[in-house]
PDB file of C-alpha atoms in Angstrom:
ATOM      1  CA  MET A   1     -23.230 215.746  41.265  1.00 58.00           C
ATOM      2  CA  LEU A   2     -21.878 219.239  41.720  1.00 63.00           C
ATOM      3  CA  SER A   3     -19.117 220.596  39.568  1.00 74.00           C
ATOM      4  CA  ASP A   4     -15.835 221.357  41.009  1.00 78.00           C
ATOM      5  CA  ARG A   5     -16.389 225.186  39.840  1.00 78.00           C
ATOM      6  CA  PHE A   6     -19.763 225.223  41.690  1.00 75.00           C
ATOM      7  CA  VAL A   7     -18.323 223.841  44.997  1.00 71.00           C
ATOM      8  CA  ALA A   8     -15.389 226.422  44.632  1.00 75.00           C
ATOM      9  CA  PHE A   9     -18.001 228.959  44.202  1.00 76.00           C
ATOM     10  CA  LEU A  10     -19.722 228.068  47.140  1.00 72.00           C
ATOM     11  CA  ALA A  11     -16.622 227.917  49.442  1.00 73.00           C
ATOM     12  CA  LEU A  12     -15.796 231.353  48.223  1.00 74.00           C
ATOM     13  CA  LEU A  13     -19.249 232.529  49.044  1.00 69.00           C
ATOM     14  CA  LEU A  14     -19.252 230.966  52.484  1.00 68.00           C
ATOM     15  CA  GLY A  15     -15.824 232.286  53.195  1.00 70.00           C
ATOM     16  CA  TRP A  16     -16.798 235.667  52.425  1.00 68.00           C
ATOM     17  CA  ALA A  17     -20.046 235.681  54.722  1.00 69.00           C
ATOM     18  CA  LEU A  18     -18.069 234.399  57.453  1.00 68.00           C
ATOM     19  CA  ILE A  19     -15.358 237.055  57.467  1.00 68.00           C
ATOM     20  CA  GLY A  20     -14.196 237.889  60.821  1.00 60.00           C
ATOM     21  CA  CYS A  21     -16.218 235.002  62.473  1.00 58.00           C
ATOM     22  CA  ALA A  22     -13.313 233.721  64.163  1.00 54.00           C
ATOM     23  CA  THR A  23     -11.903 236.779  65.440  1.00 55.00           C
ATOM     24  CA  GLY A  24     -15.140 238.419  66.268  1.00 55.00           C
ATOM     25  CA  ASN A  25     -14.729 241.359  63.890  1.00 57.00           C
ATOM     26  CA  THR A  26     -17.625 240.766  61.643  1.00 54.00           C
ATOM     27  CA  VAL A  27     -18.573 243.069  58.955  1.00 56.00           C
ATOM     28  CA  GLY A  28     -22.160 243.590  57.758  1.00 54.00           C
ATOM     29  CA  LYS A  29     -25.346 244.433  59.770  1.00 54.00           C
ATOM     30  CA  HIS A  30     -25.152 241.948  62.564  1.00 53.00           C
ATOM     31  CA  SER A  31     -21.675 243.497  63.758  1.00 52.00           C
ATOM     32  CA  SER A  32     -21.813 245.264  67.359  1.00 52.00           C
ATOM     33  CA  ALA A  33     -18.962 247.459  68.571  1.00 59.00           C
ATOM     34  CA  ASP A  34     -20.203 247.588  72.021  1.00 83.00           C
ATOM     35  CA  ALA A  35     -22.579 244.684  73.484  1.00 88.00           C
ATOM     36  CA  PHE A  36     -23.825 247.143  76.630  1.00 90.00           C
ATOM     37  CA  LEU A  37     -24.801 249.638  73.941  1.00 91.00           C
ATOM     38  CA  SER A  38     -26.643 247.102  72.037  1.00 91.00           C
ATOM     39  CA  LEU A  39     -28.213 245.929  75.291  1.00 92.00           C
ATOM     40  CA  GLN A  40     -29.419 249.641  76.070  1.00 94.00           C
ATOM     41  CA  GLN A  41     -30.697 249.816  72.247  1.00 93.00           C
ATOM     42  CA  SER A  42     -32.662 246.779  72.489  1.00 93.00           C
ATOM     43  CA  SER A  43     -34.198 247.720  75.844  1.00 94.00           C
ATOM     44  CA  GLY A  44     -36.157 250.683  74.313  1.00 94.00           C
ATOM     45  CA  LEU A  45     -34.144 253.199  75.835  1.00 95.00           C
ATOM     46  CA  ASP A  46     -33.944 256.509  74.091  1.00 94.00           C
ATOM     47  CA  GLU A  47     -30.576 257.340  72.653  1.00 94.00           C
ATOM     48  CA  ASP A  48     -30.355 260.311  74.733  1.00 95.00           C
ATOM     49  CA  ASP A  49     -30.341 257.793  77.790  1.00 95.00           C
ATOM     50  CA  TRP A  50     -27.687 255.618  76.687  1.00 94.00           C
ATOM     51  CA  HIS A  51     -24.571 255.274  78.443  1.00 93.00           C
ATOM     52  CA  PRO A  52     -21.829 256.265  76.248  1.00 92.00           C
ATOM     53  CA  PRO A  53     -19.407 253.333  75.157  1.00 89.00           C
ATOM     54  CA  GLY A  54     -15.877 253.442  76.631  1.00 86.00           C
ATOM     55  CA  GLU A  55     -16.800 255.595  79.685  1.00 89.00           C
ATOM     56  CA  PRO A  56     -16.871 253.876  83.322  1.00 90.00           C
ATOM     57  CA  LEU A  57     -20.157 253.047  84.627  1.00 89.00           C
ATOM     58  CA  GLU A  58     -20.388 255.122  87.872  1.00 90.00           C
ATOM     59  CA  PRO A  59     -23.321 254.563  90.245  1.00 89.00           C
ATOM     60  CA  GLU A  60     -24.920 257.746  89.370  1.00 92.00           C
ATOM     61  CA  ASP A  61     -24.856 256.534  85.570  1.00 92.00           C
ATOM     62  CA  SER A  62     -26.531 253.269  86.664  1.00 92.00           C
ATOM     63  CA  LEU A  63     -29.259 255.224  88.558  1.00 93.00           C
ATOM     64  CA  ALA A  64     -29.893 257.479  85.533  1.00 95.00           C
ATOM     65  CA  LEU A  65     -30.153 254.276  83.492  1.00 95.00           C
ATOM     66  CA  TRP A  66     -32.455 252.462  86.134  1.00 94.00           C
ATOM     67  CA  ALA A  67     -34.662 255.637  85.816  1.00 95.00           C
ATOM     68  CA  ALA A  68     -34.842 255.523  82.176  1.00 96.00           C
ATOM     69  CA  LEU A  69     -35.751 252.070  82.086  1.00 95.00           C
ATOM     70  CA  THR A  70     -38.586 252.916  84.666  1.00 93.00           C
ATOM     71  CA  HIS A  71     -39.935 255.705  82.663  1.00 94.00           C
ATOM     72  CA  SER A  72     -39.757 253.852  78.876  1.00 94.00           C
ATOM     73  CA  LYS A  73     -42.512 251.492  77.661  1.00 94.00           C
ATOM     74  CA  THR A  74     -41.874 247.685  78.194  1.00 94.00           C
ATOM     75  CA  THR A  75     -43.030 245.632  75.236  1.00 93.00           C
ATOM     76  CA  LEU A  76     -42.812 241.866  74.271  1.00 93.00           C
ATOM     77  CA  LEU A  77     -39.905 242.550  72.168  1.00 92.00           C
ATOM     78  CA  ASN A  78     -37.713 244.596  74.781  1.00 92.00           C
ATOM     79  CA  PHE A  79     -38.706 242.737  77.697  1.00 93.00           C
ATOM     80  CA  ALA A  80     -35.697 240.258  78.044  1.00 92.00           C
ATOM     81  CA  PRO A  81     -33.023 242.980  77.080  1.00 93.00           C
ATOM     82  CA  ARG A  82     -34.539 245.031  79.886  1.00 94.00           C
ATOM     83  CA  ARG A  83     -34.486 242.264  82.370  1.00 93.00           C
ATOM     84  CA  THR A  84     -31.005 241.703  81.371  1.00 93.00           C
ATOM     85  CA  LEU A  85     -29.905 245.395  81.774  1.00 94.00           C
ATOM     86  CA  LEU A  86     -31.619 245.357  85.152  1.00 92.00           C
ATOM     87  CA  SER A  87     -29.929 242.352  86.285  1.00 91.00           C
ATOM     88  CA  LEU A  88     -26.606 244.135  85.562  1.00 90.00           C
ATOM     89  CA  LEU A  89     -27.607 247.468  87.102  1.00 91.00           C
ATOM     90  CA  ARG A  90     -29.111 245.844  90.445  1.00 90.00           C
ATOM     91  CA  PRO A  91     -25.517 244.858  92.054  1.00 88.00           C
ATOM     92  CA  LEU A  92     -23.799 248.004  90.592  1.00 85.00           C
ATOM     93  CA  LEU A  93     -26.426 250.336  92.594  1.00 87.00           C
ATOM     94  CA  SER A  94     -26.135 248.095  95.812  1.00 87.00           C
ATOM     95  CA  SER A  95     -22.291 247.995  95.746  1.00 86.00           C
ATOM     96  CA  GLY A  96     -22.002 251.662  94.925  1.00 80.00           C
ATOM     97  CA  GLU A  97     -18.741 250.911  92.971  1.00 80.00           C
ATOM     98  CA  GLU A  98     -17.615 252.058  89.475  1.00 77.00           C
ATOM     99  CA  VAL A  99     -17.303 249.607  86.621  1.00 76.00           C
ATOM    100  CA  PRO A 100     -14.469 250.031  84.193  1.00 70.00           C
TER     101      PRO A 100
END
């Protein structure tokens, strides 16, 4: 049977590991400030091609991201993020509207 001290230690360790999970403000290597930026990174785009976080995504920016995706290498690791990014960009390019 587990001692009370050990159970308290495990509870403390679990609490520390899950800091910020309820609010989305996690700490550690798995936290992400911007999901769109993370998607661009996972898609295999060069850092120079990333759309800056916090700026509106205009049709010209969407076209630049699309062009960067077509010129970058597709691998098994970045295939799904690339498809997701293309699925997000396609309606933006067809509508011609700015996304905040």
